[in-house]
mmCIF file of C-alpha atoms and ligand atoms in Angstrom:
data_model
loop_
_atom_site.group_PDB
_atom_site.id
_atom_site.type_symbol
_atom_site.label_atom_id
_atom_site.label_comp_id
_atom_site.label_asym_id
_atom_site.label_seq_id
_atom_site.Cartn_x
_atom_site.Cartn_y
_atom_site.Cartn_z
ATOM 1 C CA MET A 508 27.377 11.820 -20.422
ATOM 2 C CA THR A 509 25.472 12.378 -17.176
ATOM 3 C CA ARG A 510 25.059 9.588 -14.522
ATOM 4 C CA ILE A 511 22.607 10.039 -11.646
ATOM 5 C CA LEU A 512 22.702 8.029 -8.565
ATOM 6 C CA ALA A 513 19.259 7.737 -6.868
ATOM 7 C CA ILE A 514 17.831 6.668 -3.644
ATOM 8 C CA GLU A 515 14.249 5.782 -2.881
ATOM 9 C CA THR A 516 12.845 4.817 0.526
ATOM 10 C CA SER A 517 9.372 6.500 0.623
ATOM 11 C CA CYS A 518 7.424 3.452 1.876
ATOM 12 C CA ASP A 519 8.745 -0.110 2.212
ATOM 13 C CA GLU A 520 11.415 -0.664 -0.212
ATOM 14 C CA THR A 521 14.987 0.461 0.191
ATOM 15 C CA ALA A 522 16.313 1.089 -3.424
ATOM 16 C CA CYS A 523 19.265 2.577 -5.148
ATOM 17 C CA ALA A 524 20.135 2.702 -8.907
ATOM 18 C CA VAL A 525 22.419 4.262 -11.213
ATOM 19 C CA LEU A 526 21.214 5.780 -14.597
ATOM 20 C CA GLU A 527 22.913 7.145 -17.386
ATOM 21 C CA ASP A 528 21.596 10.063 -19.548
ATOM 22 C CA GLY A 529 17.848 9.790 -18.148
ATOM 23 C CA ARG A 530 17.247 6.355 -19.610
ATOM 24 C CA ALA A 531 20.003 3.759 -19.685
ATOM 25 C CA LEU A 532 19.974 1.801 -16.409
ATOM 26 C CA LEU A 533 23.366 0.642 -15.297
ATOM 27 C CA ALA A 534 22.239 -0.831 -11.806
ATOM 28 C CA SER A 535 19.311 -0.994 -9.591
ATOM 29 C CA VAL A 536 19.013 -2.793 -6.375
ATOM 30 C CA ILE A 537 15.959 -3.185 -4.135
ATOM 31 C CA ALA A 538 15.576 -4.523 -0.792
ATOM 32 C CA SER A 539 12.098 -5.286 -0.013
ATOM 33 C CA GLN A 540 10.412 -5.458 3.320
ATOM 34 C CA MET A 541 7.331 -7.022 2.121
ATOM 35 C CA ASP A 542 7.696 -10.227 4.040
ATOM 36 C CA ILE A 543 8.054 -8.077 7.147
ATOM 37 C CA HIS A 544 5.013 -6.175 6.707
ATOM 38 C CA ALA A 545 3.052 -8.867 5.272
ATOM 39 C CA ARG A 546 2.704 -10.145 9.031
ATOM 40 C CA TYR A 547 0.863 -6.836 9.836
ATOM 41 C CA GLY A 548 -1.363 -6.914 6.786
ATOM 42 C CA GLY A 549 0.181 -3.569 5.576
ATOM 43 C CA VAL A 550 3.084 -1.244 6.135
ATOM 44 C CA PHE A 551 3.951 -0.509 9.789
ATOM 45 C CA PRO A 552 5.827 2.873 9.474
ATOM 46 C CA GLU A 553 8.185 2.591 12.289
ATOM 47 C CA VAL A 554 9.209 -0.853 11.289
ATOM 48 C CA ALA A 555 9.803 0.407 7.697
ATOM 49 C CA SER A 556 12.031 3.277 8.832
ATOM 50 C CA ARG A 557 14.098 1.069 10.912
ATOM 51 C CA GLN A 558 14.505 -1.357 8.189
ATOM 52 C CA HIS A 559 15.748 1.530 5.856
ATOM 53 C CA VAL A 560 18.380 2.314 8.338
ATOM 54 C CA LEU A 561 19.535 -1.293 8.216
ATOM 55 C CA SER A 562 19.440 -1.568 4.549
ATOM 56 C CA ILE A 563 20.414 1.800 2.973
ATOM 57 C CA THR A 564 24.211 1.526 3.160
ATOM 58 C CA PRO A 565 24.504 -1.968 1.738
ATOM 59 C CA VAL A 566 22.017 -1.327 -0.917
ATOM 60 C CA ILE A 567 24.077 1.900 -2.097
ATOM 61 C CA GLU A 568 27.338 -0.155 -2.026
ATOM 62 C CA GLN A 569 25.874 -3.091 -3.959
ATOM 63 C CA THR A 570 24.475 -0.596 -6.567
ATOM 64 C CA LEU A 571 27.709 1.015 -7.184
ATOM 65 C CA ALA A 572 29.436 -2.261 -7.309
ATOM 66 C CA ARG A 573 26.982 -3.635 -9.881
ATOM 67 C CA ALA A 574 27.229 -0.413 -12.018
ATOM 68 C CA GLY A 575 31.211 -0.858 -11.737
ATOM 69 C CA LEU A 576 31.415 2.605 -10.512
ATOM 70 C CA THR A 577 32.768 4.792 -7.759
ATOM 71 C CA LEU A 578 30.691 7.691 -6.309
ATOM 72 C CA ALA A 579 33.388 9.935 -7.926
ATOM 73 C CA GLU A 580 32.039 8.795 -11.324
ATOM 74 C CA VAL A 581 28.421 9.799 -10.791
ATOM 75 C CA ASP A 582 27.339 13.507 -11.569
ATOM 76 C CA ALA A 583 24.687 14.149 -9.130
ATOM 77 C CA ILE A 584 22.707 12.404 -6.113
ATOM 78 C CA ALA A 585 18.964 12.073 -6.373
ATOM 79 C CA ALA A 586 16.460 10.863 -3.619
ATOM 80 C CA THR A 587 12.797 10.725 -3.177
ATOM 81 C CA ARG A 588 11.937 13.885 -1.168
ATOM 82 C CA GLY A 589 8.110 12.980 -0.987
ATOM 83 C CA PRO A 590 5.262 11.902 -0.775
ATOM 84 C CA GLY A 591 5.536 9.073 1.545
ATOM 85 C CA LEU A 592 6.071 8.171 5.040
ATOM 86 C CA ALA A 593 7.979 10.673 6.784
ATOM 87 C CA GLY A 594 10.324 8.191 8.691
ATOM 88 C CA SER A 595 11.319 6.475 5.730
ATOM 89 C CA LEU A 596 11.621 9.507 3.470
ATOM 90 C CA VAL A 597 14.198 10.856 6.084
ATOM 91 C CA VAL A 598 16.461 7.722 5.855
ATOM 92 C CA GLY A 599 17.093 7.997 2.190
ATOM 93 C CA LEU A 600 17.161 11.711 1.832
ATOM 94 C CA ASN A 601 19.749 11.798 4.720
ATOM 95 C CA ALA A 602 21.625 9.337 3.085
ATOM 96 C CA ALA A 603 21.702 11.266 -0.135
ATOM 97 C CA LYS A 604 22.771 14.357 1.577
ATOM 98 C CA GLY A 605 25.752 12.453 3.070
ATOM 99 C CA LEU A 606 26.868 11.288 -0.263
ATOM 100 C CA ALA A 607 26.344 14.649 -1.711
ATOM 101 C CA LEU A 608 28.201 16.473 1.003
ATOM 102 C CA GLY A 609 31.039 13.838 1.029
ATOM 103 C CA SER A 610 31.531 13.990 -2.694
ATOM 104 C CA GLY A 611 30.750 17.539 -3.540
ATOM 105 C CA LYS A 612 28.217 16.610 -6.072
ATOM 106 C CA PRO A 613 24.912 18.371 -6.293
ATOM 107 C CA LEU A 614 21.577 16.983 -4.524
ATOM 108 C CA ILE A 615 18.252 16.480 -6.298
ATOM 109 C CA GLY A 616 14.983 16.100 -4.525
ATOM 110 C CA VAL A 617 12.432 14.088 -6.629
ATOM 111 C CA ASN A 618 8.894 13.758 -6.239
ATOM 112 C CA HIS A 619 7.909 10.019 -5.936
ATOM 113 C CA LEU A 620 4.957 10.386 -8.256
ATOM 114 C CA GLU A 621 6.969 12.039 -11.148
ATOM 115 C CA GLY A 622 9.315 8.978 -10.584
ATOM 116 C CA HIS A 623 6.477 6.565 -11.442
ATOM 117 C CA ILE A 624 5.644 8.449 -14.558
ATOM 118 C CA TYR A 625 9.375 8.604 -15.514
ATOM 119 C CA SER A 626 9.579 4.864 -15.264
ATOM 120 C CA ALA A 627 8.444 4.791 -18.809
ATOM 121 C CA TRP A 628 11.611 6.393 -20.148
ATOM 122 C CA LEU A 629 13.906 3.585 -18.624
ATOM 123 C CA HIS A 630 15.388 0.783 -20.435
ATOM 124 C CA GLU A 631 18.513 -1.439 -19.744
ATOM 125 C CA ALA A 632 22.068 -0.004 -20.478
ATOM 126 C CA ASN A 633 22.747 -3.076 -22.551
ATOM 127 C CA GLN A 634 19.448 -3.375 -24.473
ATOM 128 C CA GLN A 635 19.557 -3.419 -28.261
ATOM 129 C CA ASN A 636 17.151 -1.073 -29.963
ATOM 130 C CA PRO A 637 15.516 0.555 -26.720
ATOM 131 C CA PRO A 638 11.981 1.792 -27.241
ATOM 132 C CA PRO A 639 11.707 5.482 -28.298
ATOM 133 C CA ALA A 640 11.249 7.947 -25.364
ATOM 134 C CA PRO A 641 7.688 9.291 -24.760
ATOM 135 C CA GLN A 642 6.997 12.277 -26.779
ATOM 136 C CA PHE A 643 5.124 15.387 -25.499
ATOM 137 C CA PRO A 644 2.377 16.430 -25.064
ATOM 138 C CA LEU A 645 1.343 13.204 -23.415
ATOM 139 C CA LEU A 646 -1.295 11.858 -20.998
ATOM 140 C CA ALA A 647 0.268 10.195 -17.830
ATOM 141 C CA LEU A 648 -1.966 7.921 -15.839
ATOM 142 C CA LEU A 649 -0.612 7.471 -12.353
ATOM 143 C CA VAL A 650 -1.964 4.431 -10.500
ATOM 144 C CA SER A 651 -0.216 3.342 -7.164
ATOM 145 C CA GLY A 652 -1.162 2.325 -3.521
ATOM 146 C CA GLY A 653 -1.413 6.073 -2.506
ATOM 147 C CA HIS A 654 -2.504 7.819 -5.843
ATOM 148 C CA THR A 655 -4.470 7.666 -8.709
ATOM 149 C CA GLU A 656 -4.528 10.600 -11.029
ATOM 150 C CA LEU A 657 -4.413 11.788 -14.684
ATOM 151 C CA ASN A 658 -1.644 14.382 -15.661
ATOM 152 C CA LEU A 659 -1.246 16.292 -18.762
ATOM 153 C CA MET A 660 2.378 16.780 -19.508
ATOM 154 C CA ARG A 661 3.230 19.377 -22.226
ATOM 155 C CA ASN A 662 7.032 19.090 -21.402
ATOM 156 C CA HIS A 663 9.432 17.583 -18.981
ATOM 157 C CA LEU A 664 8.476 18.266 -15.353
ATOM 158 C CA ASP A 665 5.490 20.073 -16.385
ATOM 159 C CA TYR A 666 2.283 18.468 -14.823
ATOM 160 C CA GLN A 667 -1.230 19.585 -15.151
ATOM 161 C CA ARG A 668 -3.572 17.420 -13.005
ATOM 162 C CA LEU A 669 -6.755 16.752 -15.073
ATOM 163 C CA GLY A 670 -8.337 14.446 -12.385
ATOM 164 C CA ALA A 671 -7.505 12.403 -9.354
ATOM 165 C CA THR A 672 -9.438 10.017 -6.770
ATOM 166 C CA ARG A 673 -11.785 11.500 -4.494
ATOM 167 C CA ASP A 674 -11.173 8.848 -1.840
ATOM 168 C CA ASP A 675 -9.376 5.590 -2.337
ATOM 169 C CA ALA A 676 -6.369 5.223 -4.664
ATOM 170 C CA ALA A 677 -6.679 2.134 -7.178
ATOM 171 C CA GLY A 678 -4.239 0.327 -5.383
ATOM 172 C CA GLU A 679 -5.550 0.916 -1.868
ATOM 173 C CA ALA A 680 -8.732 -0.538 -3.179
ATOM 174 C CA PHE A 681 -6.951 -3.649 -4.431
ATOM 175 C CA ASP A 682 -5.289 -3.794 -0.925
ATOM 176 C CA LYS A 683 -8.472 -3.493 0.963
ATOM 177 C CA VAL A 684 -10.753 -5.626 -1.184
ATOM 178 C CA ALA A 685 -7.941 -8.408 -1.003
ATOM 179 C CA ARG A 686 -8.226 -8.147 2.817
ATOM 180 C CA LEU A 687 -12.242 -8.550 2.562
ATOM 181 C CA LEU A 688 -11.550 -11.693 0.583
ATOM 182 C CA GLY A 689 -9.081 -13.056 3.002
ATOM 183 C CA LEU A 690 -6.091 -12.728 0.408
ATOM 184 C CA PRO A 691 -2.531 -11.829 1.668
ATOM 185 C CA TYR A 692 -0.605 -8.270 1.497
ATOM 186 C CA PRO A 693 -0.142 -6.711 -0.745
ATOM 187 C CA GLY A 694 -3.527 -7.295 -2.354
ATOM 188 C CA GLY A 695 -2.809 -6.156 -6.088
ATOM 189 C CA PRO A 696 -0.954 -9.199 -7.040
ATOM 190 C CA ALA A 697 -3.205 -11.550 -5.006
ATOM 191 C CA ILE A 698 -6.277 -10.269 -6.502
ATOM 192 C CA GLU A 699 -4.860 -10.490 -9.898
ATOM 193 C CA ILE A 700 -3.801 -13.959 -9.479
ATOM 194 C CA ALA A 701 -7.044 -15.040 -7.898
ATOM 195 C CA ALA A 702 -8.970 -13.194 -10.890
ATOM 196 C CA ARG A 703 -7.375 -15.534 -13.488
ATOM 197 C CA GLN A 704 -9.587 -18.341 -12.498
ATOM 198 C CA GLY A 705 -12.625 -16.157 -12.038
ATOM 199 C CA ASN A 706 -15.520 -14.994 -14.348
ATOM 200 C CA ALA A 707 -15.399 -11.102 -14.600
ATOM 201 C CA GLN A 708 -18.995 -10.850 -15.309
ATOM 202 C CA ALA A 709 -20.102 -12.805 -12.360
ATOM 203 C CA PHE A 710 -21.037 -9.744 -10.210
ATOM 204 C CA ASN A 711 -21.978 -6.443 -11.774
ATOM 205 C CA PHE A 712 -20.161 -4.072 -9.420
ATOM 206 C CA PRO A 713 -20.569 -0.268 -9.766
ATOM 207 C CA ARG A 714 -18.577 2.055 -12.036
ATOM 208 C CA ALA A 715 -18.071 5.541 -10.552
ATOM 209 C CA TRP A 716 -18.267 7.436 -13.702
ATOM 210 C CA LEU A 717 -18.789 10.981 -11.741
ATOM 211 C CA ASP A 718 -20.604 12.794 -14.399
ATOM 212 C CA ASP A 719 -18.051 12.352 -17.007
ATOM 213 C CA SER A 720 -15.559 14.130 -15.000
ATOM 214 C CA LEU A 721 -11.836 12.942 -14.846
ATOM 215 C CA ASN A 722 -12.000 12.137 -11.244
ATOM 216 C CA PHE A 723 -12.037 8.753 -9.789
ATOM 217 C CA SER A 724 -13.810 7.205 -6.814
ATOM 218 C CA PHE A 725 -13.136 3.527 -5.561
ATOM 219 C CA SER A 726 -14.867 3.469 -2.135
ATOM 220 C CA GLY A 727 -18.237 2.773 -3.468
ATOM 221 C CA LEU A 728 -16.822 -0.176 -5.466
ATOM 222 C CA LYS A 729 -15.024 -1.491 -2.146
ATOM 223 C CA THR A 730 -18.442 -1.061 -0.286
ATOM 224 C CA ALA A 731 -20.317 -3.093 -3.012
ATOM 225 C CA VAL A 732 -17.648 -5.901 -2.649
ATOM 226 C CA LEU A 733 -18.096 -5.949 1.218
ATOM 227 C CA ARG A 734 -21.991 -5.798 0.730
ATOM 228 C CA GLU A 735 -21.798 -8.978 -1.496
ATOM 229 C CA VAL A 736 -19.396 -10.726 0.839
ATOM 230 C CA ARG A 737 -21.564 -10.217 3.772
ATOM 231 C CA ARG A 738 -24.769 -11.142 1.896
ATOM 232 C CA LEU A 739 -23.012 -14.503 0.820
ATOM 233 C CA GLU A 740 -21.714 -15.102 4.367
ATOM 234 C CA ALA A 741 -25.216 -14.522 5.700
ATOM 235 C CA GLU A 742 -26.521 -17.174 3.333
ATOM 236 C CA LYS A 743 -23.798 -19.324 4.502
ATOM 237 C CA GLN A 744 -22.557 -19.825 0.900
ATOM 238 C CA PRO A 745 -18.919 -20.338 0.246
ATOM 239 C CA LEU A 746 -17.228 -17.075 -1.167
ATOM 240 C CA PRO A 747 -16.629 -17.238 -4.857
ATOM 241 C CA ILE A 748 -13.268 -15.605 -4.361
ATOM 242 C CA ALA A 749 -12.127 -15.925 -8.017
ATOM 243 C CA ASP A 750 -15.115 -14.538 -9.339
ATOM 244 C CA LEU A 751 -15.491 -11.703 -6.753
ATOM 245 C CA ALA A 752 -11.832 -10.794 -7.572
ATOM 246 C CA ALA A 753 -12.230 -10.843 -11.303
ATOM 247 C CA SER A 754 -15.424 -8.737 -11.170
ATOM 248 C CA PHE A 755 -13.779 -6.223 -8.753
ATOM 249 C CA GLN A 756 -10.670 -5.875 -10.969
ATOM 250 C CA ALA A 757 -12.574 -5.514 -14.182
ATOM 251 C CA ALA A 758 -14.807 -2.589 -12.584
ATOM 252 C CA VAL A 759 -11.359 -0.967 -11.620
ATOM 253 C CA ILE A 760 -9.832 -1.427 -14.957
ATOM 254 C CA ASP A 761 -12.953 -0.321 -16.893
ATOM 255 C CA VAL A 762 -12.981 2.930 -15.218
ATOM 256 C CA LEU A 763 -9.232 3.549 -15.446
ATOM 257 C CA PHE A 764 -9.068 2.778 -18.950
ATOM 258 C CA THR A 765 -12.262 4.577 -19.980
ATOM 259 C CA LYS A 766 -11.228 7.823 -18.409
ATOM 260 C CA THR A 767 -7.654 7.692 -19.524
ATOM 261 C CA LEU A 768 -8.701 7.466 -23.184
ATOM 262 C CA GLN A 769 -11.277 10.202 -22.532
ATOM 263 C CA ALA A 770 -8.779 12.541 -21.149
ATOM 264 C CA ALA A 771 -6.351 11.840 -23.839
ATOM 265 C CA ARG A 772 -9.004 12.534 -26.606
ATOM 266 C CA GLN A 773 -10.022 15.749 -24.930
ATOM 267 C CA HIS A 774 -6.586 17.050 -24.713
ATOM 268 C CA GLN A 775 -5.623 15.847 -28.086
ATOM 269 C CA VAL A 776 -2.477 13.933 -27.073
ATOM 270 C CA LYS A 777 -1.000 11.086 -29.234
ATOM 271 C CA GLU A 778 0.768 9.356 -26.457
ATOM 272 C CA ILE A 779 -0.095 7.773 -23.151
ATOM 273 C CA VAL A 780 2.340 6.813 -20.093
ATOM 274 C CA ILE A 781 1.230 4.519 -17.451
ATOM 275 C CA GLY A 782 3.027 4.139 -14.066
ATOM 276 C CA GLY A 783 2.599 3.029 -10.467
ATOM 277 C CA GLY A 784 2.279 -0.211 -8.876
ATOM 278 C CA VAL A 785 -1.138 -1.047 -10.423
ATOM 279 C CA SER A 786 0.288 -0.666 -13.828
ATOM 280 C CA ALA A 787 1.934 -4.121 -13.197
ATOM 281 C CA ASN A 788 -1.623 -5.667 -13.538
ATOM 282 C CA GLN A 789 -1.533 -7.833 -16.611
ATOM 283 C CA ALA A 790 -5.370 -7.413 -17.166
ATOM 284 C CA LEU A 791 -5.032 -3.488 -17.046
ATOM 285 C CA ARG A 792 -1.916 -3.806 -19.381
ATOM 286 C CA ALA A 793 -3.919 -5.934 -21.960
ATOM 287 C CA ALA A 794 -6.775 -3.216 -21.781
ATOM 288 C CA PHE A 795 -4.339 -0.578 -22.957
ATOM 289 C CA LEU A 796 -2.236 -2.688 -25.201
ATOM 290 C CA GLY A 797 -5.571 -3.641 -26.853
ATOM 291 C CA GLN A 798 -6.116 -0.163 -28.223
ATOM 292 C CA ASN A 799 -4.164 1.403 -30.936
ATOM 293 C CA GLU A 800 -5.524 4.903 -31.003
ATOM 294 C CA PHE A 801 -2.744 6.260 -28.817
ATOM 295 C CA LYS A 802 0.975 5.053 -28.699
ATOM 296 C CA LEU A 803 1.372 3.501 -25.312
ATOM 297 C CA HIS A 804 4.428 3.562 -22.862
ATOM 298 C CA ILE A 805 4.215 1.088 -19.915
ATOM 299 C CA PRO A 806 7.273 0.447 -17.932
ATOM 300 C CA PRO A 807 8.647 -3.148 -17.504
ATOM 301 C CA LEU A 808 6.964 -4.903 -14.883
ATOM 302 C CA LYS A 809 9.928 -4.505 -12.344
ATOM 303 C CA TYR A 810 9.805 -0.859 -12.819
ATOM 304 C CA CYS A 811 6.174 -0.479 -12.086
ATOM 305 C CA THR A 812 6.364 -1.184 -8.270
ATOM 306 C CA ASP A 813 8.653 1.245 -6.153
ATOM 307 C CA ASN A 814 12.284 1.380 -7.252
ATOM 308 C CA ALA A 815 15.102 3.938 -7.543
ATOM 309 C CA ALA A 816 15.605 3.694 -11.348
ATOM 310 C CA MET A 817 12.488 5.788 -11.944
ATOM 311 C CA ILE A 818 13.889 8.252 -9.158
ATOM 312 C CA ALA A 819 17.003 8.637 -11.191
ATOM 313 C CA ALA A 820 15.078 9.187 -14.440
ATOM 314 C CA ALA A 821 13.112 12.046 -13.116
ATOM 315 C CA GLY A 822 16.235 13.252 -11.174
ATOM 316 C CA TYR A 823 18.061 13.482 -14.616
ATOM 317 C CA TYR A 824 15.539 15.780 -16.035
ATOM 318 C CA ARG A 825 15.674 17.821 -12.920
ATOM 319 C CA TYR A 826 19.435 18.053 -12.996
ATOM 320 C CA SER A 827 19.342 18.893 -16.758
ATOM 321 C CA LEU A 828 16.756 21.659 -16.068
ATOM 322 C CA GLY A 829 18.887 23.083 -13.210
ATOM 323 C CA HIS A 830 16.421 22.002 -10.443
ATOM 324 C CA LEU A 831 19.058 21.424 -7.713
ATOM 325 C CA ALA A 832 18.189 21.331 -3.887
ATOM 326 C CA PRO A 833 20.098 22.823 -1.112
ATOM 327 C CA LEU A 834 21.504 20.403 1.426
ATOM 328 C CA ALA A 835 19.017 22.102 3.871
ATOM 329 C CA ILE A 836 15.896 20.623 2.310
ATOM 330 C CA ASP A 837 13.255 18.643 4.383
ATOM 331 C CA VAL A 838 11.082 15.680 3.269
ATOM 332 C CA LEU A 839 7.611 16.570 2.023
ATOM 333 C CA PRO A 840 5.314 13.565 3.120
ATOM 334 C CA THR A 841 2.566 15.493 1.190
ATOM 335 C CA TRP A 842 3.757 16.783 -1.995
ATOM 336 C CA PRO A 843 1.131 17.131 -4.909
ATOM 337 C CA LEU A 844 2.647 16.969 -8.471
ATOM 338 C CA SER A 845 0.898 19.910 -10.006
HETATM 339 O O1 KG4 B 651 3.693 2.208 -6.821
HETATM 340 P P1 KG4 B 651 3.742 1.260 -5.556
HETATM 341 O O2 KG4 B 651 4.625 0.268 -5.408
HETATM 342 O O3 KG4 B 651 3.774 2.060 -4.223
HETATM 343 C C1 KG4 B 651 3.180 3.448 -4.107
HETATM 344 O O4 KG4 B 651 3.638 4.469 -4.401
HETATM 345 O O5 KG4 B 651 2.018 3.219 -3.499
HETATM 346 O O6 KG4 B 651 2.238 0.543 -5.542
HETATM 347 C C2 KG4 B 651 1.846 -0.236 -4.758
HETATM 348 C C3 KG4 B 651 0.341 -0.627 -4.982
HETATM 349 C C4 KG4 B 651 -0.318 -1.532 -3.959
HETATM 350 O O7 KG4 B 651 -1.536 -1.168 -3.670
HETATM 351 C C5 KG4 B 651 -0.365 -2.872 -4.719
HETATM 352 O O8 KG4 B 651 -1.426 -3.567 -4.284
HETATM 353 C C6 KG4 B 651 -0.424 -2.289 -6.260
HETATM 354 O O9 KG4 B 651 0.260 -1.223 -6.279
HETATM 355 N N1 KG4 B 651 -0.179 -3.496 -6.924
HETATM 356 C C7 KG4 B 651 -0.998 -4.109 -8.035
HETATM 357 C C8 KG4 B 651 -0.364 -5.132 -8.552
HETATM 358 N N2 KG4 B 651 1.011 -4.972 -8.104
HETATM 359 C C9 KG4 B 651 1.002 -3.938 -7.234
HETATM 360 N N3 KG4 B 651 -2.301 -3.748 -8.145
HETATM 361 C C10 KG4 B 651 -3.059 -4.718 -9.019
HETATM 362 N N4 KG4 B 651 -2.399 -5.465 -9.672
HETATM 363 C C11 KG4 B 651 -1.108 -5.772 -9.551
HETATM 364 N N5 KG4 B 651 -0.323 -6.688 -10.155
HETATM 365 ZN ZN1 ZN B 652 5.179 4.178 -5.482
#
C-alpha cells in the first residue's frame, strides 16, 4: 500500500490531502481565501501568498490528524509545482520540501493541470463500490479558470494536447462576464445560479467553431455579452441578468460539449474525463451526462475546484513510475502539460 501526502497552493486555496494507492482518499483539507479575494473582485497575488504562509502548517497538521496518521506513515510528499501564481506555489512547494527533508521521504512535483484530470480517479476511502478507474485511451477535457484544453491520454502521465483556448479560458470567461453583469466573484457559480432562472434562448450569442478545429475561443463571446449589456443600458432598459447568464452559459457549454465529443470520435476513444473548476457547473455536467456514446468520468463536485486530493492522485502515478524530484526544484508558474 502506498500513501501520498500532497500539498496544493497554486492560487487561492491552501490544501493538503492524504491518499492511498492513487484513489482512496483518507483526508482532504482546504482553507479557502475566497472571501478575502472577493473584496478585490479577483485573486490578489501578494495577499494570496501571505495567506498561504499563515494557513499551510495548520492545514497539513489537520490533514494528518483527520487521516489518523503521522508523517512517518506516508510514503512520499507531493506538491503542485505549477502552473500558477509564483508566490503561492513557492509556499506549498517549500513546505513539501521541508516535510521531505525532515522525514527522508521522496518529493514529487505535480502539474496542477494533470491534478485536475486525475481528480476523476478519486473516491472516499470508506466508499462502498467505488466507480471503476478511467481506462486508456481516453479524452480529457480540462476546464478551469486559467486553462481550457483537450488532451488525448494513451497512458498514465501521457498527454497529447489536441486543442486549447486561443484567448480566455472558459472559467475566465465566466468570471469576466459575471463582472459585466454585476455578479460577485468567483463568477462561475454566480452565473450558474443566475442562469437557473433564465432563458438560454433569449440571446443568440456566438459560438466560435474555428473551422472545426479542436481549439477554443471565448473572448468574442465575452465581447458579444458586453455589447448586449451596453445596448440595453443605452436604451435605459433593466438588464435581464438571468437571461444573459443563461444564454452565455449555454454558448460556452455548447462549444465545450461539441468539441469534446468531436475529439473523442476523431481519436476513437471510449472514455471521457472532465476536470477543473468549470466542471462543477451543473448544466455542463447535465450536457455530458445526457450522452451515452462515451463512458464519462466527472469528479464529485468538491474535487472539481482546487484541492490537494487530485494532486495526491497524480502524485501517486508519478511516484509509481519513478518520477521523483530533487529537493532543489523550483516552481514552474508556466508549465504546459504536453
Ligand atoms: O480549477 P479552479 O478551481 O482553479 C483553476 O485552476 O483555475 O477553477 C476556477 C474557475 C473559476 O474561473 C470559476 O469561476 C470556475 O472555475 N467555476 C465555475 C463553477 N465553479 C467554478 N464555472 C462555471 N460554473 C461553476 N459552477
Ligand atoms: Zn485549478
